[in-house]
XYZ file of C-alpha atoms in Angstrom:
711
model
C 59.575 -188.706 43.589
C 62.526 -191.018 44.161
C 64.756 -188.713 42.097
C 63.630 -185.683 44.113
C 64.031 -187.652 47.324
C 67.612 -188.634 46.464
C 68.600 -185.048 45.710
C 66.925 -183.749 48.858
C 68.791 -186.380 50.878
C 72.134 -185.214 49.459
C 71.397 -181.575 50.292
C 70.098 -182.404 53.796
C 73.099 -184.537 54.764
C 75.601 -182.052 53.283
C 74.163 -179.187 55.352
C 74.034 -181.357 58.474
C 77.676 -182.425 58.064
C 78.844 -178.950 56.937
C 80.139 -180.326 53.634
C 79.991 -178.816 50.142
C 76.950 -179.690 48.084
C 77.397 -182.444 45.522
C 76.861 -181.445 41.907
C 73.525 -182.579 40.556
C 72.759 -183.167 36.862
C 70.946 -180.466 34.951
C 67.186 -181.028 34.869
C 65.547 -180.906 31.468
C 62.073 -179.521 31.021
C 59.094 -181.815 30.672
C 58.047 -180.138 27.425
C 60.160 -182.544 25.346
C 58.219 -185.482 26.755
C 54.945 -183.784 25.861
C 56.099 -183.137 22.289
C 57.070 -186.770 21.824
C 53.749 -188.075 23.138
C 51.818 -185.694 20.899
C 53.686 -186.985 17.844
C 52.650 -190.618 18.374
C 50.066 -192.448 16.215
C 47.319 -192.966 18.792
C 45.217 -195.165 16.479
C 48.002 -197.745 16.437
C 48.197 -197.491 20.218
C 44.453 -198.100 20.558
C 44.666 -201.111 18.244
C 47.425 -202.604 20.395
C 45.413 -202.239 23.601
C 42.295 -203.684 21.968
C 44.162 -206.887 21.048
C 46.349 -207.100 24.146
C 43.568 -206.734 26.732
C 40.795 -208.646 24.955
C 38.984 -210.612 27.702
C 41.154 -209.304 30.566
C 39.510 -209.180 34.003
C 40.390 -207.840 37.441
C 41.827 -210.061 40.154
C 38.973 -211.825 41.947
C 40.466 -210.952 45.343
C 39.664 -207.301 44.555
C 35.926 -207.804 44.094
C 34.242 -204.934 45.899
C 37.477 -202.952 46.344
C 37.607 -199.398 45.044
C 40.377 -197.192 43.687
C 40.110 -194.073 45.825
C 42.119 -191.173 47.139
C 40.497 -191.509 50.561
C 43.110 -193.855 52.042
C 42.367 -192.536 55.520
C 38.921 -194.139 55.343
C 40.333 -197.654 55.359
C 42.738 -199.742 57.389
C 46.039 -199.804 55.510
C 48.711 -202.430 56.103
C 52.304 -202.667 54.906
C 54.678 -205.575 54.391
C 58.267 -205.697 53.131
C 60.563 -208.589 52.342
C 64.146 -208.668 51.085
C 65.141 -211.999 49.599
C 68.440 -213.417 48.382
C 68.137 -212.940 44.631
C 69.797 -210.196 42.582
C 67.841 -209.679 39.389
C 70.451 -207.872 37.293
C 72.615 -210.946 36.726
C 69.894 -213.299 35.516
C 68.235 -210.443 33.593
C 71.460 -209.793 31.699
C 71.849 -213.504 30.963
C 68.302 -213.674 29.571
C 68.650 -210.353 27.737
C 65.592 -208.902 29.449
C 64.989 -206.145 31.981
C 65.019 -206.865 35.754
C 61.527 -205.373 35.904
C 60.310 -208.128 33.566
C 61.397 -210.838 36.017
C 59.821 -208.986 38.942
C 56.472 -208.418 37.222
C 56.338 -212.003 35.942
C 57.156 -213.310 39.441
C 54.397 -211.099 40.821
C 51.913 -212.543 38.318
C 52.845 -216.110 39.339
C 52.466 -215.256 43.043
C 49.092 -213.600 42.400
C 47.972 -216.669 40.448
C 48.638 -218.795 43.536
C 46.271 -216.782 45.721
C 43.607 -216.034 43.095
C 43.642 -219.289 41.086
C 43.568 -217.169 37.908
C 45.931 -218.134 35.093
C 45.117 -214.878 33.292
C 46.535 -212.197 35.598
C 45.993 -208.493 34.929
C 46.965 -205.521 37.073
C 47.835 -201.857 36.882
C 51.407 -200.810 36.163
C 53.130 -197.559 37.089
C 55.396 -196.271 34.338
C 58.092 -193.751 35.201
C 58.302 -192.382 31.664
C 62.077 -192.711 31.627
C 62.061 -195.390 28.923
C 60.766 -192.997 26.260
C 63.198 -192.044 23.456
C 63.651 -188.466 24.689
C 67.134 -187.010 25.124
C 68.134 -186.493 28.773
C 64.978 -188.115 30.082
C 66.867 -189.760 32.940
C 67.330 -186.324 34.549
C 63.888 -184.877 33.873
C 61.918 -183.875 36.954
C 58.271 -183.627 36.070
C 55.036 -185.604 35.825
C 56.631 -188.649 34.184
C 54.618 -191.176 36.185
C 51.655 -192.759 34.437
C 49.317 -195.658 35.210
C 48.649 -198.268 32.549
C 47.659 -201.950 32.464
C 49.704 -205.133 32.358
C 48.524 -208.669 31.542
C 50.315 -212.006 32.005
C 48.962 -215.266 30.572
C 50.682 -217.991 32.576
C 51.339 -220.931 30.274
C 52.648 -224.173 31.753
C 53.550 -225.628 28.327
C 56.400 -223.134 27.800
C 59.717 -222.780 29.581
C 60.024 -219.793 31.866
C 62.634 -218.329 29.514
C 60.177 -218.411 26.600
C 57.430 -216.886 28.733
C 59.720 -214.125 30.005
C 60.912 -213.195 26.524
C 57.325 -213.089 25.273
C 56.378 -210.945 28.275
C 59.352 -208.634 27.619
C 58.044 -207.975 24.106
C 54.673 -207.028 25.571
C 56.319 -204.743 28.139
C 58.249 -202.977 25.383
C 54.923 -202.179 23.736
C 53.378 -201.178 27.068
C 56.244 -198.794 27.845
C 55.846 -197.214 24.428
C 52.037 -197.129 24.312
C 51.139 -196.803 27.994
C 50.599 -193.050 27.876
C 47.289 -193.290 26.091
C 45.520 -193.020 29.467
C 43.310 -195.490 31.330
C 40.069 -194.027 29.983
C 41.180 -194.362 26.357
C 42.631 -197.830 27.023
C 39.362 -198.951 28.623
C 37.329 -197.620 25.699
C 39.611 -199.244 23.136
C 39.762 -202.660 24.822
C 36.263 -202.777 26.316
C 37.555 -203.590 29.811
C 37.049 -202.108 33.266
C 40.463 -200.493 33.489
C 39.772 -198.939 36.882
C 38.891 -202.303 38.438
C 41.988 -203.971 36.965
C 44.188 -201.122 38.233
C 42.944 -201.683 41.786
C 46.004 -203.931 41.968
C 48.939 -201.721 41.047
C 52.579 -202.700 40.522
C 55.808 -200.775 40.105
C 59.467 -201.631 39.641
C 62.123 -199.193 40.829
C 65.470 -199.510 39.096
C 67.282 -197.373 41.672
C 68.340 -199.051 44.943
C 66.076 -198.470 47.917
C 67.074 -195.439 49.948
C 66.433 -197.323 53.182
C 69.311 -199.712 54.022
C 68.601 -203.377 54.729
C 70.198 -202.992 58.147
C 69.351 -200.606 60.967
C 72.218 -198.260 59.978
C 70.033 -195.451 58.655
C 71.213 -191.882 58.160
C 69.867 -188.685 59.693
C 67.701 -187.933 56.670
C 65.731 -191.141 57.210
C 65.315 -190.314 60.902
C 63.904 -186.938 59.916
C 61.090 -188.779 58.102
C 61.239 -186.487 55.087
C 60.154 -189.070 52.546
C 57.100 -187.659 50.816
C 54.406 -189.844 49.333
C 54.297 -190.717 45.656
C 51.808 -193.550 46.087
C 48.408 -193.736 44.551
C 45.844 -195.202 46.876
C 44.995 -198.450 45.099
C 43.629 -201.167 47.415
C 46.706 -203.272 46.574
C 50.085 -201.758 45.679
C 53.165 -203.917 45.098
C 56.548 -202.331 44.538
C 59.805 -204.096 43.764
C 63.382 -203.108 43.184
C 66.931 -203.569 44.404
C 67.597 -202.975 48.073
C 70.666 -201.116 49.281
C 72.564 -204.419 49.032
C 71.249 -205.162 45.542
C 68.883 -207.944 46.617
C 65.273 -207.841 45.415
C 63.098 -206.016 47.927
C 59.313 -206.357 47.682
C 57.062 -203.815 49.389
C 53.290 -204.191 49.667
C 50.739 -201.624 50.780
C 47.151 -202.843 50.903
C 43.694 -202.329 52.247
C 43.404 -204.866 55.070
C 40.002 -205.908 53.706
C 41.678 -206.957 50.455
C 44.827 -208.539 51.863
C 45.411 -208.995 55.616
C 48.920 -208.176 56.823
C 50.087 -211.803 57.347
C 48.961 -212.709 53.823
C 50.650 -209.604 52.420
C 53.942 -210.708 53.952
C 53.596 -214.167 52.406
C 52.744 -212.638 49.031
C 55.926 -210.551 49.222
C 57.921 -213.678 50.136
C 56.400 -215.669 47.295
C 57.232 -212.978 44.720
C 60.836 -213.138 45.893
C 60.831 -216.960 45.916
C 59.515 -217.157 42.348
C 62.244 -214.756 41.206
C 64.835 -216.859 43.064
C 63.528 -220.024 41.395
C 63.848 -218.376 37.977
C 67.442 -217.400 38.752
C 68.371 -220.800 40.215
C 66.974 -222.725 37.241
C 68.232 -220.281 34.650
C 64.609 -219.951 33.517
C 65.027 -223.282 31.715
C 62.173 -225.131 33.405
C 58.428 -224.974 32.872
C 56.226 -223.238 35.389
C 54.519 -226.552 36.221
C 57.762 -227.822 37.793
C 58.116 -224.851 40.150
C 58.153 -225.477 43.891
C 58.606 -222.467 46.152
C 57.672 -224.089 49.467
C 60.974 -224.139 51.342
C 61.730 -226.055 54.547
C 60.689 -223.187 56.818
C 57.318 -222.720 55.102
C 56.699 -226.482 54.889
C 57.339 -226.887 58.628
C 54.946 -224.017 59.369
C 52.263 -225.544 57.134
C 52.669 -228.920 58.854
C 52.369 -227.212 62.239
C 49.129 -225.552 61.130
C 47.887 -228.818 59.637
C 47.831 -230.553 63.002
C 47.212 -227.625 65.342
C 44.127 -227.946 67.562
C 41.430 -225.294 67.634
C 41.333 -222.595 70.336
C 39.124 -221.888 71.864
C 17.348 -252.905 73.195
C 19.102 -255.858 73.349
C 16.006 -258.045 73.693
C 14.848 -257.004 70.247
C 18.316 -257.522 68.869
C 18.039 -261.225 69.582
C 14.550 -261.587 68.131
C 15.302 -259.763 64.895
C 18.826 -261.116 64.453
C 20.491 -257.739 64.224
C 24.152 -258.213 65.028
C 27.724 -257.463 64.052
C 27.944 -256.825 60.325
C 24.247 -256.015 59.932
C 23.241 -252.757 58.275
C 19.831 -251.488 59.355
C 17.943 -248.625 57.665
C 16.003 -246.469 60.149
C 13.174 -244.569 58.458
C 11.401 -242.580 61.180
C 10.228 -239.107 61.967
C 12.419 -237.475 64.607
C 11.386 -238.595 68.095
C 12.918 -239.932 71.300
C 11.999 -243.492 70.259
C 14.157 -243.035 67.174
C 17.153 -242.287 69.420
C 16.503 -245.475 71.389
C 16.444 -247.628 68.261
C 19.611 -246.073 66.879
C 21.419 -246.796 70.155
C 20.002 -250.350 70.186
C 21.336 -250.998 66.680
C 24.762 -249.669 67.642
C 24.923 -251.716 70.844
C 24.130 -254.826 68.812
C 27.287 -254.202 66.799
C 25.323 -253.252 63.690
C 25.362 -250.048 61.645
C 22.355 -247.803 61.089
C 21.410 -246.027 57.876
C 19.245 -242.929 58.465
C 16.483 -242.454 55.900
C 14.394 -239.306 55.731
C 10.694 -240.269 55.415
C 10.217 -237.168 53.263
C 12.634 -238.436 50.577
C 11.234 -240.015 47.385
C 10.423 -243.667 47.978
C 12.576 -244.669 44.976
C 15.632 -243.212 46.714
C 14.799 -245.008 49.958
C 14.346 -248.294 48.099
C 17.647 -247.881 46.252
C 19.557 -247.201 49.480
C 17.935 -250.118 51.307
C 18.871 -252.507 48.503
C 22.346 -251.005 48.211
C 23.167 -251.876 51.842
C 21.737 -255.418 51.450
C 19.328 -254.773 54.314
C 16.930 -257.477 55.447
C 15.341 -255.458 58.253
C 13.989 -251.904 58.143
C 12.966 -250.003 61.274
C 10.142 -247.572 60.628
C 7.108 -245.969 62.247
C 4.136 -243.700 61.659
C 2.896 -243.101 58.145
C 6.133 -244.472 56.691
C 5.050 -248.064 57.443
C 2.633 -247.829 54.500
C 5.272 -246.809 51.919
C 5.139 -248.974 48.749
C 8.897 -249.610 48.760
C 8.601 -251.613 51.994
C 6.710 -254.314 50.073
C 9.947 -255.405 48.368
C 10.529 -258.316 50.760
C 12.124 -256.572 53.745
C 11.302 -257.476 57.336
C 9.672 -254.336 58.714
C 10.119 -253.580 62.403
C 7.489 -251.080 63.523
C 9.076 -248.863 66.127
C 6.060 -248.512 68.391
C 6.661 -247.604 71.990
C 5.370 -250.901 73.326
C 8.034 -252.813 71.394
C 10.801 -251.402 73.562
C 11.980 -253.603 76.455
C 10.527 -252.662 79.821
C 13.847 -252.802 81.620
C 16.141 -249.855 81.091
C 19.401 -251.782 81.423
C 20.372 -254.177 78.610
C 20.351 -257.836 79.498
C 23.180 -258.630 77.065
C 26.399 -256.685 76.550
C 26.952 -255.179 73.122
C 29.698 -256.628 70.946
C 30.641 -253.639 68.768
C 34.356 -253.127 68.103
C 36.132 -249.907 67.084
C 36.476 -251.206 63.522
C 32.780 -252.060 63.108
C 30.689 -249.715 60.989
C 28.612 -247.310 63.084
C 26.539 -245.746 60.318
C 26.285 -245.133 56.588
C 24.983 -241.784 55.358
C 24.124 -241.411 51.693
C 25.046 -238.189 49.934
C 24.428 -237.194 46.330
C 26.386 -238.936 43.601
C 27.867 -237.227 40.531
C 26.419 -239.907 38.220
C 22.900 -239.590 39.582
C 23.388 -242.448 42.050
C 23.511 -241.779 45.821
C 26.819 -242.805 47.408
C 27.074 -244.277 50.896
C 29.708 -242.849 53.228
C 30.837 -245.527 55.705
C 31.874 -244.396 59.193
C 33.355 -246.737 61.813
C 32.880 -246.571 65.594
C 36.501 -245.454 66.026
C 35.987 -242.556 63.643
C 32.820 -241.196 65.227
C 34.358 -241.761 68.686
C 37.337 -239.606 67.688
C 34.917 -236.825 66.764
C 32.849 -237.072 69.948
C 35.989 -237.236 72.066
C 37.672 -234.206 70.509
C 37.597 -231.493 73.155
C 37.508 -228.755 70.516
C 34.644 -230.203 68.498
C 31.055 -229.033 68.386
C 30.246 -232.303 70.131
C 31.985 -231.265 73.344
C 29.219 -229.642 75.358
C 28.505 -229.030 79.039
C 25.995 -231.126 80.981
C 23.808 -228.012 81.126
C 23.553 -227.986 77.343
C 20.097 -228.015 75.781
C 20.898 -228.522 72.144
C 18.256 -228.121 69.490
C 18.123 -231.129 67.162
C 17.022 -229.436 63.958
C 18.917 -231.379 61.282
C 17.386 -234.256 59.362
C 18.825 -237.569 60.549
C 19.861 -238.173 56.933
C 22.225 -235.190 57.332
C 25.406 -235.946 59.298
C 25.037 -232.850 61.493
C 22.435 -234.933 63.338
C 25.288 -237.069 64.719
C 26.488 -234.019 66.612
C 22.954 -233.003 67.556
C 22.224 -236.414 69.097
C 25.481 -237.831 70.430
C 27.296 -234.547 70.975
C 24.752 -233.619 73.620
C 23.905 -237.037 75.084
C 27.522 -238.229 75.367
C 28.260 -235.282 77.646
C 25.147 -235.503 79.814
C 23.297 -232.750 77.995
C 19.837 -232.662 76.465
C 18.998 -233.079 72.788
C 15.807 -231.096 72.249
C 13.720 -232.142 69.248
C 12.624 -229.294 67.025
C 8.964 -228.653 66.342
C 9.454 -228.193 62.607
C 6.113 -226.456 61.820
C 6.742 -224.010 64.686
C 10.301 -223.466 63.479
C 9.048 -222.413 60.082
C 6.621 -219.837 61.464
C 8.395 -218.461 64.555
C 11.951 -219.715 64.928
C 12.845 -217.602 67.969
C 9.743 -218.640 69.909
C 10.288 -222.308 69.047
C 13.808 -222.070 70.482
C 12.456 -220.496 73.656
C 9.755 -223.160 73.979
C 12.487 -225.762 74.399
C 14.839 -223.452 76.327
C 17.518 -224.345 73.745
C 20.852 -222.690 74.482
C 22.918 -224.228 71.658
C 22.104 -225.044 68.041
C 23.810 -226.148 64.847
C 22.097 -224.521 61.868
C 22.871 -223.587 58.316
C 23.443 -219.912 57.472
C 20.137 -219.891 55.571
C 18.297 -220.754 58.795
C 20.436 -218.360 60.831
C 19.049 -215.485 58.773
C 15.832 -215.892 60.796
C 17.742 -214.838 63.926
C 18.797 -211.443 62.606
C 15.431 -209.792 63.288
C 14.451 -207.586 66.188
C 13.210 -210.375 68.482
C 15.962 -212.664 69.770
C 15.400 -215.951 71.643
C 15.883 -215.582 75.403
C 17.858 -218.776 76.095
C 20.010 -219.219 73.010
C 23.683 -218.457 73.640
C 25.780 -220.346 71.098
C 25.369 -220.761 67.337
C 27.298 -223.260 65.232
C 27.125 -222.342 61.544
C 28.053 -224.789 58.803
C 26.882 -226.761 55.829
C 27.195 -223.948 53.279
C 29.006 -220.707 52.640
C 27.850 -217.341 53.927
C 29.072 -213.771 54.082
C 30.686 -211.795 56.904
C 27.544 -209.630 56.858
C 25.568 -212.473 58.474
C 28.327 -213.081 61.002
C 28.380 -209.412 61.970
C 24.582 -209.370 62.347
C 24.676 -212.336 64.758
C 27.720 -211.502 66.902
C 26.042 -208.805 69.035
C 23.558 -211.399 70.310
C 25.301 -214.791 70.260
C 28.578 -216.613 70.501
C 29.144 -217.715 66.895
C 31.266 -220.656 65.784
C 32.131 -221.484 62.170
C 32.428 -225.255 61.653
C 33.610 -227.179 58.604
C 33.854 -230.799 57.613
C 32.402 -233.109 54.964
C 30.336 -236.186 55.794
C 33.384 -238.293 54.921
C 35.303 -236.950 57.942
C 32.510 -237.139 60.553
C 30.553 -233.898 60.817
C 33.290 -231.418 61.709
C 37.034 -231.315 61.158
C 37.718 -227.641 61.930
C 36.228 -225.027 64.206
C 36.589 -221.273 64.607
C 35.036 -219.112 67.337
C 34.489 -215.564 66.116
C 35.522 -212.748 68.422
C 32.928 -210.071 69.098
C 35.078 -207.556 67.208
C 36.027 -209.951 64.398
C 37.615 -207.983 61.544
C 38.377 -210.728 58.998
C 36.755 -210.017 55.645
C 36.596 -213.750 54.972
C 35.211 -216.576 57.136
C 38.054 -218.615 58.645
C 37.610 -222.366 58.949
C 39.796 -222.072 62.007
C 42.024 -224.908 63.118
C 41.553 -228.646 63.278
C 39.731 -230.414 66.102
C 41.160 -233.343 68.027
C 43.995 -234.911 66.062
C 42.640 -234.104 62.612
C 45.033 -232.641 60.087
C 44.232 -230.277 57.237
C 46.286 -229.581 54.130
C 45.933 -227.452 51.010
C 47.465 -229.278 48.050
C 47.793 -228.681 44.351
C 44.667 -230.191 42.736
C 45.368 -233.624 41.308
C 48.506 -234.108 43.398
C 49.706 -234.245 46.997
C 52.080 -231.300 46.588
C 51.590 -228.769 49.385
C 50.524 -225.330 48.177
C 52.372 -222.279 49.526
C 50.760 -220.154 52.205
C 48.080 -218.011 50.575
C 47.836 -220.170 47.447
C 44.538 -221.770 46.434
C 44.414 -225.559 46.277
C 42.324 -228.571 47.240
C 41.546 -229.028 50.933
C 42.505 -232.477 52.244
C 41.725 -233.760 55.740
C 43.716 -236.418 57.554
C 43.517 -238.060 60.962
C 41.321 -240.524 62.867
C 38.016 -239.056 61.640
C 38.637 -239.995 57.998
C 35.851 -242.409 57.036
C 36.141 -245.981 55.794
C 35.180 -245.120 52.210
C 32.200 -245.387 49.889
C 29.983 -248.450 50.042
C 30.532 -250.792 47.068
C 32.520 -248.185 45.148
C 36.194 -249.068 45.246
C 37.085 -246.707 42.408
C 35.677 -243.605 44.123
C 37.068 -244.735 47.477
C 40.583 -245.080 46.061
C 40.308 -241.681 44.387
C 39.085 -239.765 47.433
C 40.398 -241.702 50.456
C 44.156 -241.763 49.904
C 47.368 -242.305 51.839
C 48.545 -239.316 53.856
C 52.055 -238.637 52.483
C 52.893 -236.549 55.531
C 52.055 -239.149 58.207
C 53.374 -242.701 58.046
C 50.454 -245.103 57.750
C 47.963 -242.238 57.751
C 44.973 -241.650 55.496
C 43.421 -238.457 54.209
C 40.282 -237.447 52.341
C 40.351 -235.238 49.255
C 37.356 -232.963 49.886
C 37.011 -231.428 46.426
C 36.794 -228.049 48.165
C 39.109 -225.233 47.162
C 40.799 -223.370 49.988
C 43.901 -221.620 51.213
C 45.998 -221.264 54.361
C 46.333 -217.613 55.323
C 49.481 -216.118 56.758
C 47.904 -215.907 60.220
C 47.480 -219.730 60.268
C 43.751 -219.650 59.493
C 42.269 -221.798 56.748
C 39.592 -220.580 54.330
C 37.279 -222.437 51.932
C 36.715 -220.570 48.666
C 34.527 -222.933 46.615
C 34.189 -226.334 44.919
C 36.309 -228.004 42.256
C 33.466 -230.047 40.795
C 29.802 -229.496 40.085
C 28.477 -229.998 43.603
C 26.325 -227.254 45.047
C 24.841 -226.612 48.456
C 21.249 -225.543 49.023
C 20.215 -224.771 52.599
C 23.215 -226.747 53.826
C 22.489 -229.918 51.840
C 25.260 -231.052 49.505
C 23.716 -231.892 46.155
C 25.184 -233.309 42.971
C 23.298 -231.660 40.147
C 24.063 -234.751 38.071
C 21.768 -236.845 40.266
C 18.838 -234.527 39.589
C 19.689 -234.283 35.901
C 19.687 -238.089 35.655
C 16.256 -238.252 37.297
C 14.833 -235.661 34.893
C 16.416 -237.343 31.873
C 14.725 -240.624 32.854
C 11.477 -239.125 31.564
C 10.992 -240.438 28.024
C 9.959 -237.013 26.746
C 13.276 -235.422 27.798
C 16.259 -235.400 25.455
C 18.676 -233.318 27.575
C 18.567 -231.923 31.113
C 20.675 -229.396 32.989
C 20.325 -228.222 36.590
C 21.920 -225.047 37.926
C 22.052 -223.307 41.291
C 20.603 -219.846 40.684
C 19.289 -216.801 42.485
C 16.128 -215.299 41.014
C 14.645 -211.878 41.764
C 14.198 -212.684 45.464
C 17.937 -213.579 45.751
C 17.160 -216.975 47.302
C 19.327 -219.939 46.238
C 17.333 -222.406 44.149
C 17.958 -225.339 41.862
C 16.594 -224.505 38.416
C 16.189 -227.210 35.790
C 16.347 -226.739 32.031
C 15.191 -229.406 29.587
C 15.322 -230.064 25.868
C 12.418 -232.255 24.765
C 12.527 -234.860 22.033
C 11.414 -233.507 18.685
C 8.710 -236.144 18.391
């Protein structure tokens, strides 16, 4: 098409300027190409593809995308970027083709946003590399789609990798006319899915100048369309000035326009890095984040989101004390928590429903001498281990509402310790200071900032840190924290919300599914979703009825560090984490380092700022590994979340999964190792493994597998 386009341009401009037509080369018939292809040994070609593509998979970003000719049925975006690198010079020095550098650079850029070291995509061949006389002037169906695979190896220099890739491309150019169906059958791969990402390199300079000085032919918009309609199409080649120009056409559901622009930039930056280093360095040493991109990332990192003292004396609870509170949810529980805090002590919420062995372990771990409890929990066997038990009966509260003694808590005192799962089977205590929880409550963008008219449903277990927002987020702003009737919630969630006239609620996506039915609660206006991942399908089902906010933050950074309010016509195909609340900061770094990842690249999410917790109780090693110095803020600290995420080109963050073996079930973060250790404690069990699985009903469950001792 480009050859036809160039000739048509010459004729058009000559007629317009009343000049003689330029002589064009004689066009050879396509029959010679057909004869050559027919003469090839196709069995050898099939054997090559079987070995070359063994184990190749599509790009994960294309899951659900389809190769179709119906481009009009989707929203198509375009992005173009012309960098500073000329490929011909470095290609000549390395004795490889410019297309090899472009395609390798594309694979590296795709690896950044997919986190796949084995990168496969479709490749358009022009047919003009075949050993057929006069092929450079043949006009005919020379274009063919084949497959390309790049295994990115950090133990080799870029030069070695490029030369190895060039050898593969030589084979691909020679054997790529077997056809996708035959290639798929030979290699046992889904060729169509892999080719949903399609690449092409054009050796001829772009017909559109880099500047605005475009000729009459371009203004006439006689360009034709030689594009297949793959969900992601990346084209590279020299611009009119000889610099590498990268063009991307994509389905917006696969790659939003801002991310497409950054992908184009990153392809160019990788190629520039190869040229600047002479391809002598290993891929692991590459850094493509320039000053402009780093400044933008730092701006996004810190950008705010849019949108009973009498008993204290008698029980000797004071500054430095740590007091477990094991109570069913009730207003009296709130009073005792506040009393502990005002005494300068820290509270440790225990869920009465948890196994008593876990409650005993936690109580001993915090060196508690006093436990506050009530109801049936006062009869638990673990309380007989020598603790002073304070029964939280209503009559034990002081009759006067105002405290007789001022509290002596300081900003650096611990406010609470919440125990999460531990990877070794041992619960780990997350320590949060008054200053850290105060920063969260005071952040105007946080889920804790609510109007005095708020009636917020307190649904979360107090052992889950979302309860901090449920309790203090409402009360600190003059609102009402409405206690959930759990049995009623389980049978008729909407009616239970209406019974308490709740207008705001923080719930997990699993619970939110109960609000997608025909009957909606009358009072509920605002939903805060967090604690686990969910799909845009749930978001879209809720938006017609409620204001929906996506919140994110581990226990170690006080409930919520980012917030995103969905628009009613939200089009994102992913779920943005939004921007940081208060003065939190969020980064995406290369796992195992503090090196900032480029925009669009997958890395570990780290959170900095005043909400970063004090560390893990009695675990200096884990604390030092996870709570680290913030290299971007002098004297600052940040928490390595263990979550994988990326910063999109439109300045929105996304979480894409976990680095380690943690899973989330109904919003609760669980280390499968803790459960495995408990199972393995049984003397009949030799080995134990626990997995998060969906069975026939598609509900997330933890499923345990055991190997018993032979005897």
